[in-house]
Amino acid sequence: DGGITQSPKYLFRKEGQNVTLSCEQNLNHDAMYWYRQDPGQGLRLIYYSQIVNDFQKGDIAEGYSVSREKKESFPLTVTSAQKNPTAFYLCASSIPQGIGQPQHFGDGTRLSIL
Amino acid sequence: AQSVTQPDIHITVSEGASLELRCNYSYGATPYLFWYVQSPGQGLQLLLKYFSGDTLVQGIKGFEAEFKRSQSSFNLRKPSVHWSDAAEYFCAVGYSGGYQKVTFGIGTKLQVIP
């Protein structure tokens, strides 16, 4: 079955450490997204990519970085510059440019500070 | 800029009772509207979507939603709630502008009591 796989499910970060969250999809979607979810704040867009080797900042990109070297993969790095990284991170994908195409989501990674 | 308002953060209903979750959006043109459901610790699952045409749309798990342009609303309904419907529900609005940017509401948490 096609879908989006996020790993790990739980991740712990030490002070000053960078950590990378994995997102892989086999839906053959060109567009991929990273969201941060905090209680009471809904989903906020961190980065998105419409095509391989291209990505754009979302609403809260500071302290995060991404790469898009393969269509299937869109890893997110939470850098030490992100001072409040504790949150639930969701990866999504969709057909880009489609009229109102919905996004498909992975099961998320919960990041906590040690 | 587009925005979504879900005025009810928490709703409690009895099993078997009807349900209506409210969603209001702000957007100048015809929006693309979505309802997603999220179980604890998991990703978002699409319940239904509205792009155009019939303003009453049917979704999965017995849910439906009605688009009312005059009220800028897209309320989610279910005639009889089951205990398994307890989850968090997100309304989202999108538009096809460069890429499919989607804005999510803050969510409504549904509790079902026996």
Short mmCIF file of C-alpha atoms in Angstrom, two decimals:
data_model
loop_
_atom_site.label_atom_id
_atom_site.label_comp_id
_atom_site.label_asym_id
_atom_site.label_seq_id
_atom_site.Cartn_x
_atom_site.Cartn_y
_atom_site.Cartn_z
CA ASP A 1 0.00 0.00 0.00
CA GLY A 2 1.20 3.48 -0.80
CA GLY A 3 1.80 5.91 2.00
CA ILE A 4 4.12 8.13 3.95
CA THR A 5 6.57 6.75 6.49
CA GLN A 6 8.01 8.96 9.18
CA SER A 7 10.80 7.81 11.47
CA PRO A 8 11.55 7.63 14.25
CA LYS A 9 8.24 7.84 16.07
CA TYR A 10 9.93 9.36 19.13
CA LEU A 11 13.13 11.38 19.16
CA PHE A 12 15.08 13.06 21.91
CA ARG A 13 17.46 15.95 21.45
CA LYS A 14 20.23 17.16 23.69
CA GLU A 15 21.10 20.81 24.01
CA GLY A 16 23.19 22.04 21.09
CA GLN A 17 22.48 18.97 19.00
CA ASN A 18 21.05 18.76 15.50
CA VAL A 19 18.58 15.98 14.81
CA THR A 20 17.10 14.75 11.54
CA LEU A 21 13.56 13.50 11.04
CA SER A 22 12.98 11.14 8.15
CA CYS A 23 10.04 11.26 5.72
CA GLU A 24 9.66 8.80 2.86
CA GLN A 25 6.69 8.45 0.49
CA ASN A 26 5.83 5.93 -2.20
CA LEU A 27 2.79 7.76 -3.54
CA ASN A 28 4.75 9.22 -6.47
CA HIS A 29 3.82 12.71 -5.27
CA ASP A 30 5.95 15.63 -6.38
CA ALA A 31 5.07 17.96 -3.49
CA MET A 32 6.07 17.36 0.11
CA TYR A 33 5.56 19.38 3.27
CA TRP A 34 6.69 19.58 6.88
CA TYR A 35 4.38 20.84 9.61
CA ARG A 36 4.86 21.46 13.29
CA GLN A 37 1.92 20.76 15.61
CA ASP A 38 1.65 22.26 19.08
CA PRO A 39 -1.37 21.91 21.36
CA GLY A 40 -3.97 24.56 20.61
CA GLN A 41 -2.11 25.92 17.57
CA GLY A 42 -3.11 23.61 14.77
CA LEU A 43 -0.54 22.85 12.08
CA ARG A 44 2.09 25.36 11.06
CA LEU A 45 4.06 24.99 7.84
CA ILE A 46 7.84 24.73 8.23
CA TYR A 47 9.05 23.96 4.69
CA TYR A 48 7.59 22.68 1.46
CA SER A 49 8.97 21.31 -1.78
CA GLN A 50 7.17 21.18 -5.10
CA ILE A 51 9.85 19.29 -6.98
CA VAL A 52 13.17 17.57 -6.47
CA ASN A 53 16.09 19.89 -5.66
CA ASP A 54 13.75 22.77 -4.83
CA PHE A 55 12.15 23.80 -1.56
CA GLN A 56 10.68 26.92 0.02
CA LYS A 57 10.37 28.28 3.54
CA GLY A 58 7.01 28.12 5.18
CA ASP A 59 5.70 30.22 8.03
CA ILE A 60 8.10 29.04 10.75
CA ALA A 61 11.32 27.96 8.99
CA GLU A 62 13.81 29.50 11.45
CA GLY A 63 15.92 26.84 13.14
CA TYR A 64 15.05 24.15 10.59
CA SER A 65 16.58 22.93 7.35
CA VAL A 66 15.51 20.47 4.66
CA SER A 67 16.81 18.77 1.53
CA ARG A 68 15.05 17.21 -1.44
CA GLU A 69 17.54 15.09 -3.34
CA LYS A 70 15.05 12.36 -4.21
CA LYS A 71 11.38 12.50 -5.07
CA GLU A 72 10.57 9.99 -2.34
CA SER A 73 12.46 11.64 0.50
CA PHE A 74 12.18 14.96 2.34
CA PRO A 75 14.20 14.90 5.58
CA LEU A 76 13.89 17.69 8.15
CA THR A 77 16.80 18.75 10.34
CA VAL A 78 16.02 20.51 13.59
CA THR A 79 19.10 22.55 14.32
CA SER A 80 20.45 23.82 17.62
CA ALA A 81 19.20 27.27 16.58
CA GLN A 82 15.62 26.08 17.18
CA LYS A 83 15.27 26.94 20.83
CA ASN A 84 11.88 25.36 21.39
CA PRO A 85 11.84 22.18 19.31
CA THR A 86 9.54 20.11 21.49
CA ALA A 87 6.54 19.36 19.28
CA PHE A 88 4.85 16.82 17.06
CA TYR A 89 6.18 16.94 13.50
CA LEU A 90 4.07 15.86 10.55
CA CYS A 91 5.19 15.20 7.00
CA ALA A 92 2.72 15.33 4.12
CA SER A 93 2.69 14.96 0.36
CA SER A 94 0.37 15.83 -2.50
CA ILE A 95 0.06 16.19 -6.23
CA PRO A 96 1.25 19.72 -6.87
CA GLN A 97 -0.59 22.32 -8.90
CA GLY A 98 -3.64 20.16 -8.83
CA ILE A 99 -6.84 21.98 -8.13
CA GLY A 100 -7.43 21.48 -4.46
CA GLN A 101 -5.62 18.19 -4.15
CA PRO A 102 -5.61 17.04 -0.53
CA GLN A 103 -2.45 16.32 1.38
CA HIS A 104 -1.63 12.85 2.67
CA PHE A 105 0.02 12.65 6.07
CA GLY A 106 2.47 10.39 7.84
CA ASP A 107 2.00 9.30 11.44
CA GLY A 108 4.35 11.92 12.83
CA THR A 109 7.49 12.15 14.94
CA ARG A 110 7.36 13.43 18.51
CA LEU A 111 10.50 15.37 19.39
CA SER A 112 11.43 16.10 22.99
CA ILE A 113 14.33 17.78 24.74
CA LEU A 114 16.53 15.77 27.11
CA ALA B 1 -4.55 36.11 3.57
CA GLN B 2 -6.69 33.08 4.06
CA SER B 3 -7.65 31.97 7.54
CA VAL B 4 -9.74 29.30 9.22
CA THR B 5 -11.65 29.56 12.48
CA GLN B 6 -12.85 26.61 14.49
CA PRO B 7 -14.70 28.28 17.36
CA ASP B 8 -15.12 25.18 19.49
CA ILE B 9 -11.90 23.84 20.96
CA HIS B 10 -13.58 21.01 22.83
CA ILE B 11 -16.98 19.35 22.30
CA THR B 12 -18.57 16.54 24.26
CA VAL B 13 -21.48 14.52 22.87
CA SER B 14 -23.27 11.38 23.93
CA GLU B 15 -22.91 8.27 21.84
CA GLY B 16 -25.76 8.11 19.34
CA ALA B 17 -26.34 11.86 19.39
CA SER B 18 -25.89 14.06 16.35
CA LEU B 19 -22.76 16.12 15.84
CA GLU B 20 -21.95 19.41 14.18
CA LEU B 21 -18.47 20.89 14.19
CA ARG B 22 -18.19 24.48 13.04
CA CYS B 23 -15.69 25.94 10.61
CA ASN B 24 -15.53 29.44 9.19
CA TYR B 25 -13.02 30.57 6.62
CA SER B 26 -11.80 33.82 5.24
CA TYR B 27 -10.71 33.93 1.63
CA GLY B 28 -11.54 36.21 -1.25
CA ALA B 29 -12.16 33.66 -3.96
CA THR B 30 -13.79 30.25 -3.97
CA PRO B 31 -11.83 28.15 -1.53
CA TYR B 32 -10.96 24.51 -1.49
CA LEU B 33 -12.12 23.13 1.84
CA PHE B 34 -11.13 20.03 3.74
CA TRP B 35 -11.93 18.23 6.96
CA TYR B 36 -9.32 15.96 8.51
CA VAL B 37 -9.44 13.74 11.59
CA GLN B 38 -6.53 12.93 13.88
CA SER B 39 -6.40 10.19 16.48
CA PRO B 40 -3.93 10.67 19.35
CA GLY B 41 -0.32 10.26 18.31
CA GLN B 42 -1.16 9.77 14.66
CA GLY B 43 -1.26 11.75 11.45
CA LEU B 44 -4.23 13.39 9.80
CA GLN B 45 -6.71 11.45 7.72
CA LEU B 46 -8.86 13.13 5.09
CA LEU B 47 -12.59 12.90 5.85
CA LEU B 48 -13.94 14.91 2.92
CA LYS B 49 -13.23 17.78 0.59
CA TYR B 50 -15.09 20.48 -1.31
CA PHE B 51 -13.87 22.01 -4.55
CA SER B 52 -16.97 22.99 -6.48
CA GLY B 53 -20.40 21.78 -7.45
CA ASP B 54 -22.81 20.28 -4.95
CA THR B 55 -22.45 22.16 -1.68
CA LEU B 56 -23.26 19.09 0.42
CA VAL B 57 -20.37 16.66 0.32
CA GLN B 58 -20.22 13.17 1.69
CA GLY B 59 -17.13 11.74 3.28
CA ILE B 60 -15.87 8.62 4.93
CA LYS B 61 -17.10 7.19 8.25
CA GLY B 62 -20.59 8.65 7.74
CA PHE B 63 -19.54 12.30 7.85
CA GLU B 64 -20.86 15.06 5.64
CA ALA B 65 -20.22 18.78 5.34
CA GLU B 66 -22.08 21.67 3.80
CA PHE B 67 -20.45 24.62 2.08
CA LYS B 68 -22.35 27.87 2.65
CA ARG B 69 -20.78 30.72 0.74
CA SER B 70 -23.03 33.37 2.28
CA GLN B 71 -21.88 32.38 5.76
CA SER B 72 -18.28 31.49 4.83
CA SER B 73 -18.82 28.22 6.60
CA PHE B 74 -18.07 24.55 6.05
CA ASN B 75 -19.57 22.73 9.01
CA LEU B 76 -19.02 19.01 9.55
CA ARG B 77 -21.95 16.83 10.58
CA LYS B 78 -22.73 13.28 11.56
CA PRO B 79 -26.24 12.09 12.43
CA SER B 80 -25.21 9.54 15.05
CA VAL B 81 -21.84 9.59 16.78
CA HIS B 82 -19.97 6.40 17.70
CA TRP B 83 -17.42 6.11 20.50
CA SER B 84 -14.73 5.53 17.88
CA ASP B 85 -15.33 9.06 16.53
CA ALA B 86 -13.55 10.53 19.54
CA ALA B 87 -10.58 12.36 18.01
CA GLU B 88 -9.44 15.82 16.97
CA TYR B 89 -10.95 17.34 13.85
CA PHE B 90 -9.27 19.94 11.67
CA CYS B 91 -10.84 22.17 9.07
CA ALA B 92 -8.52 23.45 6.34
CA VAL B 93 -8.75 25.88 3.45
CA GLY B 94 -6.59 25.86 0.38
CA TYR B 95 -6.19 27.57 -2.92
CA SER B 96 -4.25 26.89 -6.09
CA GLY B 97 -1.83 29.78 -6.00
CA GLY B 98 1.65 28.83 -7.09
CA TYR B 99 1.50 25.77 -4.93
CA GLN B 100 -1.24 24.29 -2.92
CA LYS B 101 -0.92 26.22 0.31
CA VAL B 102 -3.29 24.95 2.95
CA THR B 103 -4.18 26.76 6.16
CA PHE B 104 -5.41 24.64 9.04
CA GLY B 105 -7.70 25.57 11.89
CA ILE B 106 -6.58 24.94 15.47
CA GLY B 107 -8.76 21.87 15.73
CA THR B 108 -11.80 20.70 17.70
CA LYS B 109 -11.33 17.87 20.14
CA LEU B 110 -14.37 15.58 20.28
CA GLN B 111 -15.15 13.55 23.37
CA VAL B 112 -17.86 10.89 23.17
CA ILE B 113 -19.54 9.75 26.38
CA PRO B 114 -21.55 6.55 26.72
#
